[in-house]
Tab-separated table of C-alpha atoms and ligand atoms in Angstrom:
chain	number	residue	atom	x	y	z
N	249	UNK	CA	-13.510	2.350	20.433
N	250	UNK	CA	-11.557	2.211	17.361
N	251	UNK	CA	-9.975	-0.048	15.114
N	252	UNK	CA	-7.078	0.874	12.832
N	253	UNK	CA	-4.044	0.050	11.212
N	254	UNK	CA	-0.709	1.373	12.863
N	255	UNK	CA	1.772	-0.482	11.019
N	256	UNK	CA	2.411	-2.125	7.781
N	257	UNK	CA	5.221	-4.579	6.693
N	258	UNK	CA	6.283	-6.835	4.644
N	259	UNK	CA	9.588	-8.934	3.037
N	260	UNK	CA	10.617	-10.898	-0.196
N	261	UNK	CA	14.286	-13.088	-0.567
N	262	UNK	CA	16.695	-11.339	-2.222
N	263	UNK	CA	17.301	-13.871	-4.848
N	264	UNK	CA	15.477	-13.292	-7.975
N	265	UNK	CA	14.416	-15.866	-10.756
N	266	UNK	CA	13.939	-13.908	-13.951
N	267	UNK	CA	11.919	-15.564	-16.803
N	268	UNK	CA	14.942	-15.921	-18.390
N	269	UNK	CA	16.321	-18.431	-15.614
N	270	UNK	CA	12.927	-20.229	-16.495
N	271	UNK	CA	13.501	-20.616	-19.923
N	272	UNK	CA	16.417	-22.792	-19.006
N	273	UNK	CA	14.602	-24.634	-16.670
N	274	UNK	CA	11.485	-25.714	-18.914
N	275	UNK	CA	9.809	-25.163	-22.574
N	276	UNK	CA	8.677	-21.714	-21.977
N	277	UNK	CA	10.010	-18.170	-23.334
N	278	UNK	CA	10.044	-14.440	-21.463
N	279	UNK	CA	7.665	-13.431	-24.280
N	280	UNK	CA	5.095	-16.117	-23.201
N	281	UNK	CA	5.572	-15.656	-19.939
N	282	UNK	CA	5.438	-11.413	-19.929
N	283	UNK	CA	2.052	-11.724	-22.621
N	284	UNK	CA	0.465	-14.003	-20.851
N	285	UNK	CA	1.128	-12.937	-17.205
N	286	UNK	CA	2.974	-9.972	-16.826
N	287	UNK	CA	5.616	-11.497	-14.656
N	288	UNK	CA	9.166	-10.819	-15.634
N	289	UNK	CA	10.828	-12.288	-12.294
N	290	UNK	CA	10.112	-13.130	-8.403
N	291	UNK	CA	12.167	-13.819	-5.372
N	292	UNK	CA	12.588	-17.465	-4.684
N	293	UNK	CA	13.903	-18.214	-0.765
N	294	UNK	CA	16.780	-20.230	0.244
N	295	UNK	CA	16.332	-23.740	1.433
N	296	UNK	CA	16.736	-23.034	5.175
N	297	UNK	CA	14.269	-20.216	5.044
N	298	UNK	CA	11.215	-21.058	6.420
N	299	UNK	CA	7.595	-19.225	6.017
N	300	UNK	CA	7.812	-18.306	9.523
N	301	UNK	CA	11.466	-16.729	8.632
N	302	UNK	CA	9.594	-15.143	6.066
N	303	UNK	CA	6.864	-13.824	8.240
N	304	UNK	CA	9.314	-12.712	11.329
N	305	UNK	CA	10.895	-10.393	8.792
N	306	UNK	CA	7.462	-8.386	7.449
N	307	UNK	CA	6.396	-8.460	10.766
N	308	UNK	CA	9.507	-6.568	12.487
N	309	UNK	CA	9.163	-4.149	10.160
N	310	UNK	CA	5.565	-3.458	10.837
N	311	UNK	CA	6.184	-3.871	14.243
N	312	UNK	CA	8.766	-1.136	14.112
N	313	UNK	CA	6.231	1.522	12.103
N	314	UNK	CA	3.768	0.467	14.851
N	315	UNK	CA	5.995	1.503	17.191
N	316	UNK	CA	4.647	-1.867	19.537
N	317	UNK	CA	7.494	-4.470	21.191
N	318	UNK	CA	6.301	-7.508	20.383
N	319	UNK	CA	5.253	-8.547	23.724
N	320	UNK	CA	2.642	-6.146	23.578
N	321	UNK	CA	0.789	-8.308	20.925
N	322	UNK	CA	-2.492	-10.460	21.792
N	323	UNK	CA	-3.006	-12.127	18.605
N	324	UNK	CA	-1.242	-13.680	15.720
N	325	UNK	CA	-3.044	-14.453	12.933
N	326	UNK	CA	-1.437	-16.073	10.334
N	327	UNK	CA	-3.213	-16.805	6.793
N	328	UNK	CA	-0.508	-19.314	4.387
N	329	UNK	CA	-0.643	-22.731	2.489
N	330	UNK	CA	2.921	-22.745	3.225
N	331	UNK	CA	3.181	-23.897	7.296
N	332	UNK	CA	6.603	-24.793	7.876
N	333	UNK	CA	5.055	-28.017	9.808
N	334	UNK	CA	1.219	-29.268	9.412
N	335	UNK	CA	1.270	-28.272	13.082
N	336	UNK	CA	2.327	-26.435	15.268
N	337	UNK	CA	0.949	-23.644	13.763
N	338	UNK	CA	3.759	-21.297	11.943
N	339	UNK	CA	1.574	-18.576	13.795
N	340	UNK	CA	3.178	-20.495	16.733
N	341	UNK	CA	6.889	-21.075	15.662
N	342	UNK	CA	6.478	-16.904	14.951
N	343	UNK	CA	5.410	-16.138	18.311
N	344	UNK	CA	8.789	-17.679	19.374
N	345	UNK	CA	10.897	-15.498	16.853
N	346	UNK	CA	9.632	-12.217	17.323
N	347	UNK	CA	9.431	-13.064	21.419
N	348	UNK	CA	5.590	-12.174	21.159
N	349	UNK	CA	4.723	-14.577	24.616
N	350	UNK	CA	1.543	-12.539	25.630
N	351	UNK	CA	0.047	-13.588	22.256
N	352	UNK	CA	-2.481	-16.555	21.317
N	353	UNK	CA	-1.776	-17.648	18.037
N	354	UNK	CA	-3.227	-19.188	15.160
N	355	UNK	CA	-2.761	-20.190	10.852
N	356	UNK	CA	-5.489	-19.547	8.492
N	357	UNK	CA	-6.237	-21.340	5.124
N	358	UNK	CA	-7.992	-19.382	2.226
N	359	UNK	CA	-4.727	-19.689	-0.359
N	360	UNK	CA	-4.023	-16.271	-2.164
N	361	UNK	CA	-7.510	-15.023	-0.272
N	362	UNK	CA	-5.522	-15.417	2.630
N	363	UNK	CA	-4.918	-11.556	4.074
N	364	UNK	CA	-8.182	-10.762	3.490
N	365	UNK	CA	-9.449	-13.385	5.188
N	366	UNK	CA	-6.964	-12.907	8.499
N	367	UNK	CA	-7.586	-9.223	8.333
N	368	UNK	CA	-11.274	-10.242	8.457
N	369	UNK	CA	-11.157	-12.599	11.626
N	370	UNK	CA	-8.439	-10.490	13.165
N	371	UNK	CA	-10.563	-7.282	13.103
N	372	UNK	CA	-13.718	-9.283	14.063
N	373	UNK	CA	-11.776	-11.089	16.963
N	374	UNK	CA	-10.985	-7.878	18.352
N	375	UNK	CA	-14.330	-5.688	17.600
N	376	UNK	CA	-15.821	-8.034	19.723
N	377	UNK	CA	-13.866	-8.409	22.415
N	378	UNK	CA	-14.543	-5.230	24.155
N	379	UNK	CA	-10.889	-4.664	24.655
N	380	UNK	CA	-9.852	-7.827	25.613
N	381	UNK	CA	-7.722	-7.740	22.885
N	382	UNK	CA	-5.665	-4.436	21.737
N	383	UNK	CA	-2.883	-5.324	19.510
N	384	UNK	CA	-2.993	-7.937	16.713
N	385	UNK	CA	-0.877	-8.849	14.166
N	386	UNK	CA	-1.892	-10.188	10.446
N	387	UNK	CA	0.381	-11.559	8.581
N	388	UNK	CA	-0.164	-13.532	4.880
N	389	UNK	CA	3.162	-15.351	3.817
N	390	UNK	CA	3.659	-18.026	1.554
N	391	UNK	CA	7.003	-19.566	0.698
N	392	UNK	CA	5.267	-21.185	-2.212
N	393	UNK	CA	8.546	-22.358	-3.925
N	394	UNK	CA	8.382	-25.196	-1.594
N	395	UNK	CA	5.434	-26.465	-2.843
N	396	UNK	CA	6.148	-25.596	-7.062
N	397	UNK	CA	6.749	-28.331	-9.613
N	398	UNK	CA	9.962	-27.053	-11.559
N	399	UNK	CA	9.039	-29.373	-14.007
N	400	UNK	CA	5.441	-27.793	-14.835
N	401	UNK	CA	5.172	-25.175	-17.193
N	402	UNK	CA	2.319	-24.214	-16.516
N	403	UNK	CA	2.758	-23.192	-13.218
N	404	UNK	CA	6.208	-22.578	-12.093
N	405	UNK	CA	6.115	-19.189	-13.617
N	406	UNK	CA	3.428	-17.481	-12.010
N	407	UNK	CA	4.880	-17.944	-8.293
N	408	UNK	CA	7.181	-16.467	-6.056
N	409	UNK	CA	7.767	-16.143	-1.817
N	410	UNK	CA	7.469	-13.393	0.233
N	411	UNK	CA	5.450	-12.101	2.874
N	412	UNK	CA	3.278	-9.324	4.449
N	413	UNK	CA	1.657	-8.390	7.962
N	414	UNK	CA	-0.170	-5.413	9.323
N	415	UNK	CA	-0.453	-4.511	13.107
N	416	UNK	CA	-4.094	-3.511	14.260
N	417	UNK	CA	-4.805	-1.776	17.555
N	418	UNK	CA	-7.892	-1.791	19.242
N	419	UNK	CA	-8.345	1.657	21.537
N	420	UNK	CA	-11.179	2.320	23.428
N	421	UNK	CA	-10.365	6.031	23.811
N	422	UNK	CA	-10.351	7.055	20.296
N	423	UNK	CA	-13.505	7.365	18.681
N	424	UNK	CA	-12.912	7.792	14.625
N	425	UNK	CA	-13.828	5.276	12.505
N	426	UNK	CA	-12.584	1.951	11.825
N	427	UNK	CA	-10.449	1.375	9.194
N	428	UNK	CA	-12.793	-1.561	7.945
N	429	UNK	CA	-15.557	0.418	5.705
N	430	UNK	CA	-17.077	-3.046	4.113
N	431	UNK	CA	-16.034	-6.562	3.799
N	432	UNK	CA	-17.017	-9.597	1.916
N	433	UNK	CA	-15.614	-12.823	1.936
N	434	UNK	CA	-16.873	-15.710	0.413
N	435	UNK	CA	-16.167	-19.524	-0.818
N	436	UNK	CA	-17.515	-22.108	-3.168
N	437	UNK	CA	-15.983	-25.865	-1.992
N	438	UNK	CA	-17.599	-26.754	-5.414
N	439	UNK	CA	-14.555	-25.751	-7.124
N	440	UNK	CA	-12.053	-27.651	-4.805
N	441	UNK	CA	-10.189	-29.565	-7.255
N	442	UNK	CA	-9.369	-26.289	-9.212
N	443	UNK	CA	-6.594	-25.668	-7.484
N	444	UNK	CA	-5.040	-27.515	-5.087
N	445	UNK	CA	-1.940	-30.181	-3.403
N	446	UNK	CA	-3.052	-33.022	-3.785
N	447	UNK	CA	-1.469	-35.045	-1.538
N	448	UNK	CA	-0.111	-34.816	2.618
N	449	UNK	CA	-3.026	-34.452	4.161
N	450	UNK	CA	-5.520	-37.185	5.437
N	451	UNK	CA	-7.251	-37.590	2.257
N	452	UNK	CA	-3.690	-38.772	0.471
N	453	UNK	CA	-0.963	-39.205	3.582
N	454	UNK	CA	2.391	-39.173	1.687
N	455	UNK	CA	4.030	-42.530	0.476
N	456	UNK	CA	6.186	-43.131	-2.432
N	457	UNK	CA	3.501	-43.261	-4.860
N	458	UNK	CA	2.650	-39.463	-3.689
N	459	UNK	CA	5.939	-38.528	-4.628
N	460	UNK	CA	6.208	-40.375	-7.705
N	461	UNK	CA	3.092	-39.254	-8.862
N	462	UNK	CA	4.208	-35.474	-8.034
N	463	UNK	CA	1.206	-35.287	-5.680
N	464	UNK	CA	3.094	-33.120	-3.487
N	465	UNK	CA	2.716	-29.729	-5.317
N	466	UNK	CA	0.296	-27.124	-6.669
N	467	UNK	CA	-1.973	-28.831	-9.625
N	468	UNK	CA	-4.262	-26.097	-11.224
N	469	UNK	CA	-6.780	-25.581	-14.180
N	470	UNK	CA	-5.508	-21.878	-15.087
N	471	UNK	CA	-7.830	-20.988	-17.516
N	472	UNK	CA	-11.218	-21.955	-15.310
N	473	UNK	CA	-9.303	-20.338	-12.449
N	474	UNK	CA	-8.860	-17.439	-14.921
N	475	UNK	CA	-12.269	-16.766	-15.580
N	476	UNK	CA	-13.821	-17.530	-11.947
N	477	UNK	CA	-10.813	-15.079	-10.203
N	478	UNK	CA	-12.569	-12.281	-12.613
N	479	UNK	CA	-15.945	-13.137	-11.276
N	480	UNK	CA	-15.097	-13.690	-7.723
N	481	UNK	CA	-13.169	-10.683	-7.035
N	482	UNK	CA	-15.370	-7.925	-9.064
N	483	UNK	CA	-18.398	-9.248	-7.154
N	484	UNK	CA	-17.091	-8.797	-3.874
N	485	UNK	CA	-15.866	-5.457	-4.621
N	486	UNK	CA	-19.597	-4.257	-6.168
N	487	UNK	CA	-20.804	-5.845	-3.270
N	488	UNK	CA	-18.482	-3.429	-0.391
N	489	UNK	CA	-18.650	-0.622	-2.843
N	490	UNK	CA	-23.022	-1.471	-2.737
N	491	UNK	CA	-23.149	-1.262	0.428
N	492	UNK	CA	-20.828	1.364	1.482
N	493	UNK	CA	-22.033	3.830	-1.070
N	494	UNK	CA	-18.236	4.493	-2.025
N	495	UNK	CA	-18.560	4.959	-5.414
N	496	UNK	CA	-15.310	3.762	-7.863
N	497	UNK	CA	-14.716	7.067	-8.665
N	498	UNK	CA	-13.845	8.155	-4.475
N	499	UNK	CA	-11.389	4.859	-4.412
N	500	UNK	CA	-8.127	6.397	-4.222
N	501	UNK	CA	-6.675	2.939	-4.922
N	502	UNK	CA	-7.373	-0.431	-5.611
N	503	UNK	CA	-5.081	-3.201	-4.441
N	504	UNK	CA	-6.369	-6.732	-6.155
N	505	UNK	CA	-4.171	-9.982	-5.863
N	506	UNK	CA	-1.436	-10.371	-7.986
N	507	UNK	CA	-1.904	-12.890	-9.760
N	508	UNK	CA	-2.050	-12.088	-13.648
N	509	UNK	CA	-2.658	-9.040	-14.729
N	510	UNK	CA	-4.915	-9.910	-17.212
N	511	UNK	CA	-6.837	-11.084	-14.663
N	512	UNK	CA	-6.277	-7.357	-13.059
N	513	UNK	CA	-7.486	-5.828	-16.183
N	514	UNK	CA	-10.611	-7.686	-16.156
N	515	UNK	CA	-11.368	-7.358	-12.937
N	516	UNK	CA	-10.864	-3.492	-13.292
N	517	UNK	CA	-12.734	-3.029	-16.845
N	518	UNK	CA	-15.494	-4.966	-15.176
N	519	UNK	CA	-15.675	-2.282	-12.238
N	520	UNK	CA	-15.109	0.720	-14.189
N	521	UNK	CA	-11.754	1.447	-12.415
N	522	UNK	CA	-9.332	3.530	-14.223
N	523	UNK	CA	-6.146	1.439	-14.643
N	524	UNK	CA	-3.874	4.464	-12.933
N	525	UNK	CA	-5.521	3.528	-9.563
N	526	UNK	CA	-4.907	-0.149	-9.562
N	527	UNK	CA	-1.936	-1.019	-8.198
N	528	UNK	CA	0.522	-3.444	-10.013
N	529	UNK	CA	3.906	-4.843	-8.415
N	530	UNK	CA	3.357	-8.286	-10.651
N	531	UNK	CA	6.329	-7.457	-12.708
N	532	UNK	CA	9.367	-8.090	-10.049
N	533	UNK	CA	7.109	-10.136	-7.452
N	534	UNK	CA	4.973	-12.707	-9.183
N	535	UNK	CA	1.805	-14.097	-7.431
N	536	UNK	CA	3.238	-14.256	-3.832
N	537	UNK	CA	-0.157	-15.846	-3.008
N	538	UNK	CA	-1.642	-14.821	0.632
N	539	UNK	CA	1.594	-12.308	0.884
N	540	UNK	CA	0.514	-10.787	-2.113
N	541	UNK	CA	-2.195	-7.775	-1.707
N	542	UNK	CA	-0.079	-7.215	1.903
N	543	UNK	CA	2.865	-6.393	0.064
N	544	UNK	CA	1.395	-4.094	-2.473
N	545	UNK	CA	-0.463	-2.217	0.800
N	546	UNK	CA	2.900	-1.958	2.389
N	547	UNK	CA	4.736	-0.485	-0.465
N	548	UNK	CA	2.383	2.700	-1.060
N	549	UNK	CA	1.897	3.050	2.272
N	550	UNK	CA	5.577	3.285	2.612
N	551	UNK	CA	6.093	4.954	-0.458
N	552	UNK	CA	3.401	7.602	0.741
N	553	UNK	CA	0.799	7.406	-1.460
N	554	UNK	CA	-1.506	7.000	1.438
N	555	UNK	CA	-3.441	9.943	3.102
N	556	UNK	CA	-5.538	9.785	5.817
N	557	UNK	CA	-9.238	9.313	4.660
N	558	UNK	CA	-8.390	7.598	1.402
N	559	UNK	CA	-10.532	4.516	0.536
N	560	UNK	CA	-8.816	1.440	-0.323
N	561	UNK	CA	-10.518	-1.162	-2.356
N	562	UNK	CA	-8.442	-5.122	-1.459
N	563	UNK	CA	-9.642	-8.152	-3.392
N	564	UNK	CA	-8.129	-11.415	-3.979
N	565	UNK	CA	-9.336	-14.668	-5.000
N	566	UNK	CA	-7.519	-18.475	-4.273
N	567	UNK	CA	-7.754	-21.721	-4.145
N	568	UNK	CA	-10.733	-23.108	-2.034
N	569	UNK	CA	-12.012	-21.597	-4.382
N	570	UNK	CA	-12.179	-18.456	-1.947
N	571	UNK	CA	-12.361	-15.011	-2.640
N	572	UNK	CA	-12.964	-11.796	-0.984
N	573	UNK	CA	-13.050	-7.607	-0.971
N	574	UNK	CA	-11.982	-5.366	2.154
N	575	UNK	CA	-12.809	-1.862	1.648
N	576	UNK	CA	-10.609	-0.101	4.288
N	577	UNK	CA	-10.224	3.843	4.893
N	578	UNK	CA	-7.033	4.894	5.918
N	579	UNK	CA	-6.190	6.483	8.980
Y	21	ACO	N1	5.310	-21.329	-21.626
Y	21	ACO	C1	4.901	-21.573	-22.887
Y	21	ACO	N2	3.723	-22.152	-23.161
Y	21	ACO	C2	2.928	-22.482	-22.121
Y	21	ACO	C3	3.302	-22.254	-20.789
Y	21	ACO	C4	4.552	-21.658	-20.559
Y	21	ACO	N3	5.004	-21.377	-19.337
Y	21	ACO	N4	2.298	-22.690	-19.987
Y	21	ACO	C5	1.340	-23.166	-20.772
Y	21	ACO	N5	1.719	-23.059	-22.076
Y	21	ACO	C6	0.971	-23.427	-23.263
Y	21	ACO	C7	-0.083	-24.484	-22.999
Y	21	ACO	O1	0.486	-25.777	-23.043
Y	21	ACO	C8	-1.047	-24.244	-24.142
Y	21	ACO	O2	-0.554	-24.838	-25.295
Y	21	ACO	P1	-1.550	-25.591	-26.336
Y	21	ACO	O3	-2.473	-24.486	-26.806
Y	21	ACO	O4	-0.630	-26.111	-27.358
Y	21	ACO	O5	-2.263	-26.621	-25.528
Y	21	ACO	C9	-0.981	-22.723	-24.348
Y	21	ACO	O6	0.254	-22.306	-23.740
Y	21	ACO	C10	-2.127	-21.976	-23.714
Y	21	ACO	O7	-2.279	-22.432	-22.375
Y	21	ACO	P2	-3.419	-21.892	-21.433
Y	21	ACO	O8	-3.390	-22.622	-20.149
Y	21	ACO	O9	-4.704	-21.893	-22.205
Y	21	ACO	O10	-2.923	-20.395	-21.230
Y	21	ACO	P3	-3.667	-19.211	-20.548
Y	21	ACO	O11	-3.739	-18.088	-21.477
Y	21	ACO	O12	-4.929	-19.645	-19.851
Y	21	ACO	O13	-2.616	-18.789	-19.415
Y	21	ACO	C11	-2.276	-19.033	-17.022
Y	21	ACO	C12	-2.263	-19.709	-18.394
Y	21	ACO	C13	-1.227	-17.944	-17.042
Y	21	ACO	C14	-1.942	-20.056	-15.951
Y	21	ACO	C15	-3.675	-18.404	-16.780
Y	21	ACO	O14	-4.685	-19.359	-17.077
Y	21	ACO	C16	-3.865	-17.916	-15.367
Y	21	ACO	O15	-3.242	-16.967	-14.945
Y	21	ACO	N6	-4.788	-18.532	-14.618
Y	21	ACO	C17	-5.071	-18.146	-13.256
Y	21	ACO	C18	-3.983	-18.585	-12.340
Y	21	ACO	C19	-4.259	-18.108	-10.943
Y	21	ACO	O16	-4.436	-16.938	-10.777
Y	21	ACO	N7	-4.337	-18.992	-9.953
Y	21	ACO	C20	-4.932	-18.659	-8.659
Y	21	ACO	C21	-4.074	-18.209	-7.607
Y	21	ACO	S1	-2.928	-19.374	-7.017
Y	21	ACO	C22	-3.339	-19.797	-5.383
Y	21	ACO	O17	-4.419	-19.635	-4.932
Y	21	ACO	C23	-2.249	-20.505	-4.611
């Protein structure tokens, strides 16, 4: 039996919002904005454009690579902080776009951790099923505009929408190796109030002081963020490379969340990982949160940059705070 990846998409909206839009929007300049992040624009998606319109477009395409209808899917596993409803599930409202009716589906909360984390209990699901399950698709999307304050500074101009999703199959005749090599994910609830929206959930139901209050969107401390994202995800990538034995200089590339790429640097200094093997797509996408390391995987795999038997390091980190490192080998 053997689990790999057969099919990699993903989508962003076509309109773009370029620092420069943001410097009419609020006090802030491209030159802040490009030093301090490295963004210089992302793709914001129209107001009838749901995440699960966002998610039914990566996962055609990686459907189509695949070469899978989607009725031949089992599982849907959907990682966002973005559900177009608290419930149903957008891993639900999906199903019923892409006409996937054989599949059980589900949503997944670990914020911009989120791929890893539904590549992690996708792959699991179906390594132990014995076969009970074949085809699953993983999808991280965030339509994360919906939940921005335009009037915050701070952190309007780090995010954009978009989405990614990866088809694994399960087949009991083949016999090469996985495509997992090592995983790690991890969490510490200490850091909750980090990162996080306040209010629409049980703890704060929305009223009119929720909304007046702007309790309704992302509120973050950036710079602790900052400094935990460093530790979080260059632990959980010593720890895969530790004990896979891959050392940084076989990694043919690293994908890490794209979410400042200062933050990449770090990360990458920290791990001794040349710079011209981390891949970097923060420029024209911004931090696309649980869509984001999908969408960098997606474009070099369709690029081709991807031969079989290359290692791949993953790592993001999010709110929760969560964080986590796949080490994948590509088949
Ligand atoms: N334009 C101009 N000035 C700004 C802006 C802006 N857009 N935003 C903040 N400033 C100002 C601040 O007010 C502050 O001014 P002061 O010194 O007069 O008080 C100054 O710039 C420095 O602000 P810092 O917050 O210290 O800036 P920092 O260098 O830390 O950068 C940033 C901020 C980009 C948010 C950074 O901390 C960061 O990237 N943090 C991590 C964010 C992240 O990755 N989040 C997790 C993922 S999201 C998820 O899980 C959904």
């Amino acid at each position: 039996m053997s689990i790999r990846i057969i099919g990699t998409g993903s989508y962003v909206p076509e309109r773009v919002l370029t620092n420069q839009d943001l410097e009419k929007m609020v006090d802030t300049t491209d030159e802040w904005i490009t030093s301090r992040t490295g963004i210089q624009e992302r793709h914001i998606a129209g107001e009838g454009v749901f995440t699960s319109d966002l998610s039914a477009e990566a996962a055609k395409r990686a459907l189509e690579m695949a070469g899978i209808t989607a009725d031949q899917l089992d599982l849907i596993s959907v990682a966002t902080v973005t559900p177009d409803t608290t419930f149903p599930s957008t891993a639900c409202v999906l199903q019923r776009k892409i006409g996937a009716v054989n599949a059980a589906c589900y949503d997944l909360v670990a914020a911009c951790t989120g791929l890893i984390y539904s590549l992690e209990v996708a792959y699991s699901l179906l390594k132990a099923s014995s076969g009970k399950y074949r085809y699953a698709l993983v999808l991280g999307a965030d339509k994360l505009s919906s939940i921005v304050d335009w009037t915050d500074r701070s952190t309007c101009i780090l995010f954009g929408d978009g989405s990614s999703a990866v088809v694994l199959k399960n087949d009991p005749d083949d016999h090469s190796p996985d495509f997992v090599v090592a995983s790690k994910i991890g969490a510490n609830g200490n850091y909750t109030d980090l990162l996080k929206l306040p209010a629409g959930g049980s703890a704060m139901p929305a009223s009119h002081a929720t909304v007046d209050n702007r309790l309704h969107y992302i509120h973050m401390a950036g710079k602790e963020v900052f400094k935990l994202a460093v530790n979080g995800m260059a632990d959980s990538c010593k720890y895969v490379m530790n004990v896979s034995g891959v050392r940084p200089e076989e990694i043919a590339w690293v994908i890490p969340h794209q979410a400042n790429k200062r933050i990449i640097s770090a990360a990458a200094q920290r791990l001794n990982l040349p710079l011209e093997r981390v891949y970097v797509n923060i420029e024209h996408i911004g931090n696309t949160s649980a869509a984001s390391v999908g969408i960098c995987l997606d474009e070099l795999n369709r690029a081709g940059k991807l031969k079989t038997g290359d290692y791949i390091l993953t790592t993001a980190f999010g709110g929760g705070l969560t964080w986590g490192a796949m080490l994948m080998r590509w088949t």
